[in-house]
PDB file of C-alpha atoms in Angstrom:
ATOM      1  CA  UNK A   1     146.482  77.206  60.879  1.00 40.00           C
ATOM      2  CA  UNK A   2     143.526  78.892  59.385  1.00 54.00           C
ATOM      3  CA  UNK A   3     140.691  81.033  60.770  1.00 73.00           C
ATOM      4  CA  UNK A   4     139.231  79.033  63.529  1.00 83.00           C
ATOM      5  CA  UNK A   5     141.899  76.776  64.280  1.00 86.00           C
ATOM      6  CA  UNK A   6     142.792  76.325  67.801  1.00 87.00           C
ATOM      7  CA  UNK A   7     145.623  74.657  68.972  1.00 84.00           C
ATOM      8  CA  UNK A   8     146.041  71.516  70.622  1.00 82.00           C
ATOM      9  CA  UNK A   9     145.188  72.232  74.872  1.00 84.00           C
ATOM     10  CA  UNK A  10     144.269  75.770  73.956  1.00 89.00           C
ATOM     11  CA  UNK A  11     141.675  78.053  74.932  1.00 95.00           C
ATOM     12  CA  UNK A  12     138.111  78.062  73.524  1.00 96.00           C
ATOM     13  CA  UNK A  13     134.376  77.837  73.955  1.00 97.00           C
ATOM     14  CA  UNK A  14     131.980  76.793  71.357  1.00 97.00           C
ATOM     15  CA  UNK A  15     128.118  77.140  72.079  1.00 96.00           C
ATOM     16  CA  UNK A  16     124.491  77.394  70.447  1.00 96.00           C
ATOM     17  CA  UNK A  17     121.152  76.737  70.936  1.00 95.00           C
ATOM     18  CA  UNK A  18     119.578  73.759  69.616  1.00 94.00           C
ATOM     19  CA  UNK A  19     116.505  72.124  68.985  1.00 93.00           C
ATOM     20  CA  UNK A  20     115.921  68.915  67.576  1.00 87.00           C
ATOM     21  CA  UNK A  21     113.711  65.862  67.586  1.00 77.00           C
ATOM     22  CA  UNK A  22     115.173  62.341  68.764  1.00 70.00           C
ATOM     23  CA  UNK A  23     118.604  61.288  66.899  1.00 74.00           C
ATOM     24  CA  UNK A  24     119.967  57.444  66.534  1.00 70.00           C
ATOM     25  CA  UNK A  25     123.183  58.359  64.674  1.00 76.00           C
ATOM     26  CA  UNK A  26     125.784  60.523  65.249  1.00 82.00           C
ATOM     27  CA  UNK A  27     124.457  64.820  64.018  1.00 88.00           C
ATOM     28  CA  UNK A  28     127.206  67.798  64.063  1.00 90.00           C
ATOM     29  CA  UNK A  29     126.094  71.168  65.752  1.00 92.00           C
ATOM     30  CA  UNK A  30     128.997  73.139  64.716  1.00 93.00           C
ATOM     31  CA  UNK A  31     132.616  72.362  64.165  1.00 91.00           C
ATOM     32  CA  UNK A  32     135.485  72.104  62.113  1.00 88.00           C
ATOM     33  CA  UNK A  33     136.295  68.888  60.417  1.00 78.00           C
ATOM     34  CA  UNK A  34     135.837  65.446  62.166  1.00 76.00           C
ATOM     35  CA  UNK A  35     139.425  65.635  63.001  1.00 83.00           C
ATOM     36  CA  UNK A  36     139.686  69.091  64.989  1.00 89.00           C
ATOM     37  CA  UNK A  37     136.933  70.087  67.118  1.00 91.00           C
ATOM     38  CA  UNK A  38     132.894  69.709  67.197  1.00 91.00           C
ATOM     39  CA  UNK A  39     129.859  69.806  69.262  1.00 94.00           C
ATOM     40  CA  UNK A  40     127.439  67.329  68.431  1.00 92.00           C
ATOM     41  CA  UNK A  41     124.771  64.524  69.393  1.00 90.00           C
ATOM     42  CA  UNK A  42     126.491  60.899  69.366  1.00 87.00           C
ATOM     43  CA  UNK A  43     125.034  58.256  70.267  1.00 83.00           C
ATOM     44  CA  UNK A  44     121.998  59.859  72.109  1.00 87.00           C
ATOM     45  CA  UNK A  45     124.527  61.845  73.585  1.00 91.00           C
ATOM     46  CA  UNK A  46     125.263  65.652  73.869  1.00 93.00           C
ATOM     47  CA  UNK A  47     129.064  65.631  72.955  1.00 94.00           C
ATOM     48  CA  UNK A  48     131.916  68.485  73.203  1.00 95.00           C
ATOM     49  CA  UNK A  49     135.431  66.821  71.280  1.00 93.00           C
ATOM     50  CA  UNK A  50     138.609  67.714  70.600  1.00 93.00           C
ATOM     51  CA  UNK A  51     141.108  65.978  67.931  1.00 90.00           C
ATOM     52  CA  UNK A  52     144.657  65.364  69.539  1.00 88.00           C
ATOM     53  CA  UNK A  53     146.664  64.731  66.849  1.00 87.00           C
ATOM     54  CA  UNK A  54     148.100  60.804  65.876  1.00 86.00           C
ATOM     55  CA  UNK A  55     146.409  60.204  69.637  1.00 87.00           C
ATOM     56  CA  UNK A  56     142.402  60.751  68.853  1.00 88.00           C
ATOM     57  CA  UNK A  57     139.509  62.345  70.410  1.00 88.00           C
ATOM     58  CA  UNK A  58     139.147  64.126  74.347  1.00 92.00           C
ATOM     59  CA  UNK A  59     135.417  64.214  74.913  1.00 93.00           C
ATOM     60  CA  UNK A  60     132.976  65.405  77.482  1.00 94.00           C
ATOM     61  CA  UNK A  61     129.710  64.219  77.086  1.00 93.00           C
ATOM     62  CA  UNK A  62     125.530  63.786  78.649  1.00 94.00           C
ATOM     63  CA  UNK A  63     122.453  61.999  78.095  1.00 92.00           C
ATOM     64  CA  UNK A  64     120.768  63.857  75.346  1.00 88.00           C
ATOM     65  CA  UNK A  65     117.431  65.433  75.316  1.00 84.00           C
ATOM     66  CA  UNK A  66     114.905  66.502  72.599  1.00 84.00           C
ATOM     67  CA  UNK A  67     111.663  68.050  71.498  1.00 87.00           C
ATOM     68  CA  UNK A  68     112.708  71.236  73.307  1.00 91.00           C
ATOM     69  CA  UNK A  69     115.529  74.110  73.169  1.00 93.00           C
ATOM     70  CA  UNK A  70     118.474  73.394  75.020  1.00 94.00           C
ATOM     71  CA  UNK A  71     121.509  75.231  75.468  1.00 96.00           C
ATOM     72  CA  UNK A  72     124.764  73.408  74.778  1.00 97.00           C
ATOM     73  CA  UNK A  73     128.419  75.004  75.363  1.00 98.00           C
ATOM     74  CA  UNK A  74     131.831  73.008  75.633  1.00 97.00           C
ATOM     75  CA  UNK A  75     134.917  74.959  76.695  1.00 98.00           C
ATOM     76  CA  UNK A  76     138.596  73.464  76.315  1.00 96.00           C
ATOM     77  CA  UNK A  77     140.806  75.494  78.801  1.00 96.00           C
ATOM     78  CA  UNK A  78     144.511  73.691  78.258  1.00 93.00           C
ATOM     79  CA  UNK A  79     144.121  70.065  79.016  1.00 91.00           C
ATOM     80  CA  UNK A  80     140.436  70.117  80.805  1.00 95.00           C
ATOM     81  CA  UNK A  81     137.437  70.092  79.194  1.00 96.00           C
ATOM     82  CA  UNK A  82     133.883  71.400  79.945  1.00 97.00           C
ATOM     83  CA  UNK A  83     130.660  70.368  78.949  1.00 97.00           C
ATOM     84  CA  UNK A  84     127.410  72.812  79.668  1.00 98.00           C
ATOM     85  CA  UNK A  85     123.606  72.168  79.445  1.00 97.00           C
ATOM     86  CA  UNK A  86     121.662  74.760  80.009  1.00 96.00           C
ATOM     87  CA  UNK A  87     123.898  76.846  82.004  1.00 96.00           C
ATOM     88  CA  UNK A  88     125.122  73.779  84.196  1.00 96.00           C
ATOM     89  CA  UNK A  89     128.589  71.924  83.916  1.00 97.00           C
ATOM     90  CA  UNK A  90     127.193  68.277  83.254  1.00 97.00           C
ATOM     91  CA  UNK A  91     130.199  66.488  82.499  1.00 96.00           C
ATOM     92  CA  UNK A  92     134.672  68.019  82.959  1.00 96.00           C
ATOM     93  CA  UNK A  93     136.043  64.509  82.691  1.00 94.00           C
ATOM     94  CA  UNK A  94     137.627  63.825  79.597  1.00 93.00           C
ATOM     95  CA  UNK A  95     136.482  60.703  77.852  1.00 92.00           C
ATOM     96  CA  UNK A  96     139.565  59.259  75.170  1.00 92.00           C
ATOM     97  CA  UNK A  97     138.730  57.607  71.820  1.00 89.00           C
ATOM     98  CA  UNK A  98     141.987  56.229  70.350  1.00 90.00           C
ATOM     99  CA  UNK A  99     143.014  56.948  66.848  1.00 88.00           C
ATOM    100  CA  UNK A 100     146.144  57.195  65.031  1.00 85.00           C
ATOM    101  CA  UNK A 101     145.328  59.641  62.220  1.00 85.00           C
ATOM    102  CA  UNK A 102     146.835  63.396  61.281  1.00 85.00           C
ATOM    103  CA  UNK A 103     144.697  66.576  62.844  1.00 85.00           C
ATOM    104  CA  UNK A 104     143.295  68.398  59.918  1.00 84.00           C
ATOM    105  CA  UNK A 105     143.057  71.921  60.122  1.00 83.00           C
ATOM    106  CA  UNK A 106     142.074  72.594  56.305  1.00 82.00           C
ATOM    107  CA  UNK A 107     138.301  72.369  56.394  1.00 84.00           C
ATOM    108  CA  UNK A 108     136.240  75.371  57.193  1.00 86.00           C
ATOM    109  CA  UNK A 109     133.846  75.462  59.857  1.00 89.00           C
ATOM    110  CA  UNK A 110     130.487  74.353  59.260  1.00 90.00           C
ATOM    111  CA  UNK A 111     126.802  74.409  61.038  1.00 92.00           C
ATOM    112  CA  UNK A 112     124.999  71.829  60.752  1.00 90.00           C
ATOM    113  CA  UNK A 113     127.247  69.116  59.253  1.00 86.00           C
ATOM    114  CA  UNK A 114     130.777  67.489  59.289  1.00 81.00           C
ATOM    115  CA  UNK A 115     133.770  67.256  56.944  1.00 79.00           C
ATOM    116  CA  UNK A 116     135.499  63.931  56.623  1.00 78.00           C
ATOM    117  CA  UNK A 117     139.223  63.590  55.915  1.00 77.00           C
ATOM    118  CA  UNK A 118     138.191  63.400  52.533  1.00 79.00           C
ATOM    119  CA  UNK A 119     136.556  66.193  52.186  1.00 78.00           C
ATOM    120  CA  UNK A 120     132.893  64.630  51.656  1.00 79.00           C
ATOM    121  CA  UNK A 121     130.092  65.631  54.276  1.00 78.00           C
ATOM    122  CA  UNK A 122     128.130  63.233  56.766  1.00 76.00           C
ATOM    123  CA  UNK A 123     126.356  64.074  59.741  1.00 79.00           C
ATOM    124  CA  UNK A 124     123.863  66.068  58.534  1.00 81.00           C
ATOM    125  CA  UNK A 125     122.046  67.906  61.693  1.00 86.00           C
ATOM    126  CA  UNK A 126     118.193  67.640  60.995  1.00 81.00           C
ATOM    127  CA  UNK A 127     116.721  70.380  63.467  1.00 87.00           C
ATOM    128  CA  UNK A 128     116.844  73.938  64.554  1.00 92.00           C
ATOM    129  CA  UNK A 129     119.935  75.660  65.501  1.00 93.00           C
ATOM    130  CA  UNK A 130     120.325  79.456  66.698  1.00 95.00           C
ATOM    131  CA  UNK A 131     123.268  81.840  68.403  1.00 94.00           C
ATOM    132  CA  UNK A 132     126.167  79.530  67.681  1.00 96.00           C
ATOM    133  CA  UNK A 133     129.126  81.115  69.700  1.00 95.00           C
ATOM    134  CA  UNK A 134     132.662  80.236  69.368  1.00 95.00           C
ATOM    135  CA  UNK A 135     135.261  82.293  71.168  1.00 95.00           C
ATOM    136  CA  UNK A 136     139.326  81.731  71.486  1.00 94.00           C
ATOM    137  CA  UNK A 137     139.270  82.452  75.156  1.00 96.00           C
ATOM    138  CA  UNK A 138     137.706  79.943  77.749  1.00 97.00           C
ATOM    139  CA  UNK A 139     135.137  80.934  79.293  1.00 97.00           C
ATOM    140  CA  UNK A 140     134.072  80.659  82.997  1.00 97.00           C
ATOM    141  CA  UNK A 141     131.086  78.554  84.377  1.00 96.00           C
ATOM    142  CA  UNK A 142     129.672  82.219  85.428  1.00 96.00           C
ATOM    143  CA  UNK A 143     130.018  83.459  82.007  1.00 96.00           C
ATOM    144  CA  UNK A 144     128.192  80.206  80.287  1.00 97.00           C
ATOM    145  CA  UNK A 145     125.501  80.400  83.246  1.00 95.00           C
ATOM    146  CA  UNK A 146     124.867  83.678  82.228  1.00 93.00           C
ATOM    147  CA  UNK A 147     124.941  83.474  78.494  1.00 91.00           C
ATOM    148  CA  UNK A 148     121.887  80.607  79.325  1.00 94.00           C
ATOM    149  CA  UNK A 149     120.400  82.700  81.481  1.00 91.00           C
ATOM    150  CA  UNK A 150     120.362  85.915  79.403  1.00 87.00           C
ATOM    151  CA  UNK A 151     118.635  83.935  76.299  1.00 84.00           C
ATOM    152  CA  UNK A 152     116.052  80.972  77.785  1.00 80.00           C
ATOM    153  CA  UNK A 153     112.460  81.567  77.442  1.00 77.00           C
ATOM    154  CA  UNK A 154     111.714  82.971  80.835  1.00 74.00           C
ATOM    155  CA  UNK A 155     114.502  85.217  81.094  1.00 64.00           C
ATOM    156  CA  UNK A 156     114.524  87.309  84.592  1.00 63.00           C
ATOM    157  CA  UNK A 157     117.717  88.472  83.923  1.00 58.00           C
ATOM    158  CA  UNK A 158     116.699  91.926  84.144  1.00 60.00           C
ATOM    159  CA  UNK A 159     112.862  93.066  85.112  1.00 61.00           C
ATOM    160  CA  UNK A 160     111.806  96.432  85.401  1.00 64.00           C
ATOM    161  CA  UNK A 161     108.747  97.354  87.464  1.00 73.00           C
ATOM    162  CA  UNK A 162     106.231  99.519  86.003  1.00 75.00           C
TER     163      UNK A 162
END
């Protein structure tokens, strides 16, 4: 397993800021291979998966919106899933997609786009994205409300008085 590779029902969280205009076909955020983990927009969808190899994909997912930035985290802790809009859990039931194929763990991690088993790219992202985050631990709905928090536009995290 190479850098970024995390096991089957481990421990991670993968987030970043992203801003992008309406989407009819399936876009990549950030993620490693088709066939390991990814966030990304699917079918007008925000969507956190995981690859479980020779069974196929565990996925959380919510409506998607556009035109404005929007905060999007997905956190595997063992066998549940998370996914986070703007600071809120939207969706912790895992969604199953069947498939039969091998997990690949070769590909690098990429921003942007996806790598197919073959090694060609698809899934180009057209839009902005900032502060990608991925982390082997998983983190805790306080910690991703806070991470939101600490980085919107209005932030009142922290205000001093004059």
């Amino acid at each position: 397993s190479g850098p970024l590779n995390f096991q089957e029902n481990g421990n991670f969280t993968i987030s970043a800021w992203v801003h992008s205009e309406s989407v009819s076909s399936s876009k990549v955020i950030v993620g490693k291979c088709r066939y390991q983990y990814h966030l990304e927009i699917d079918r007008l969808k925000w969507n956190f998966s995981v690859f479980q190899d020779n069974r196929g994909w565990d996925f959380t997912d919510d409506p998607y919106s556009f035109g404005e930035w929007v905060h999007v985290c997905g956190v595997r802790k063992d066998s549940l899933q998370f996914l986070y809009v703007d600071g809120i859990c939207v969706d912790n039931t895992i969604n199953h997609t069947t498939d039969a194929a091998d997990r690949i763990d070769a590909f690098d991690l990429e921003i942007g786009r996806g790598t197919l088993p073959d090694g060609s790219h698809d899934f180009g992202y057209t839009g902005l994205i900032d502060e990608v985050q991925i982390s082997s631990k998983a983190r805790s709905e306080d910690w991703v409300r806070l991470n939101y928090i600490n980085q919107k536009k209005d932030n009142l995290f922290l205000v001093f008085e004059k």
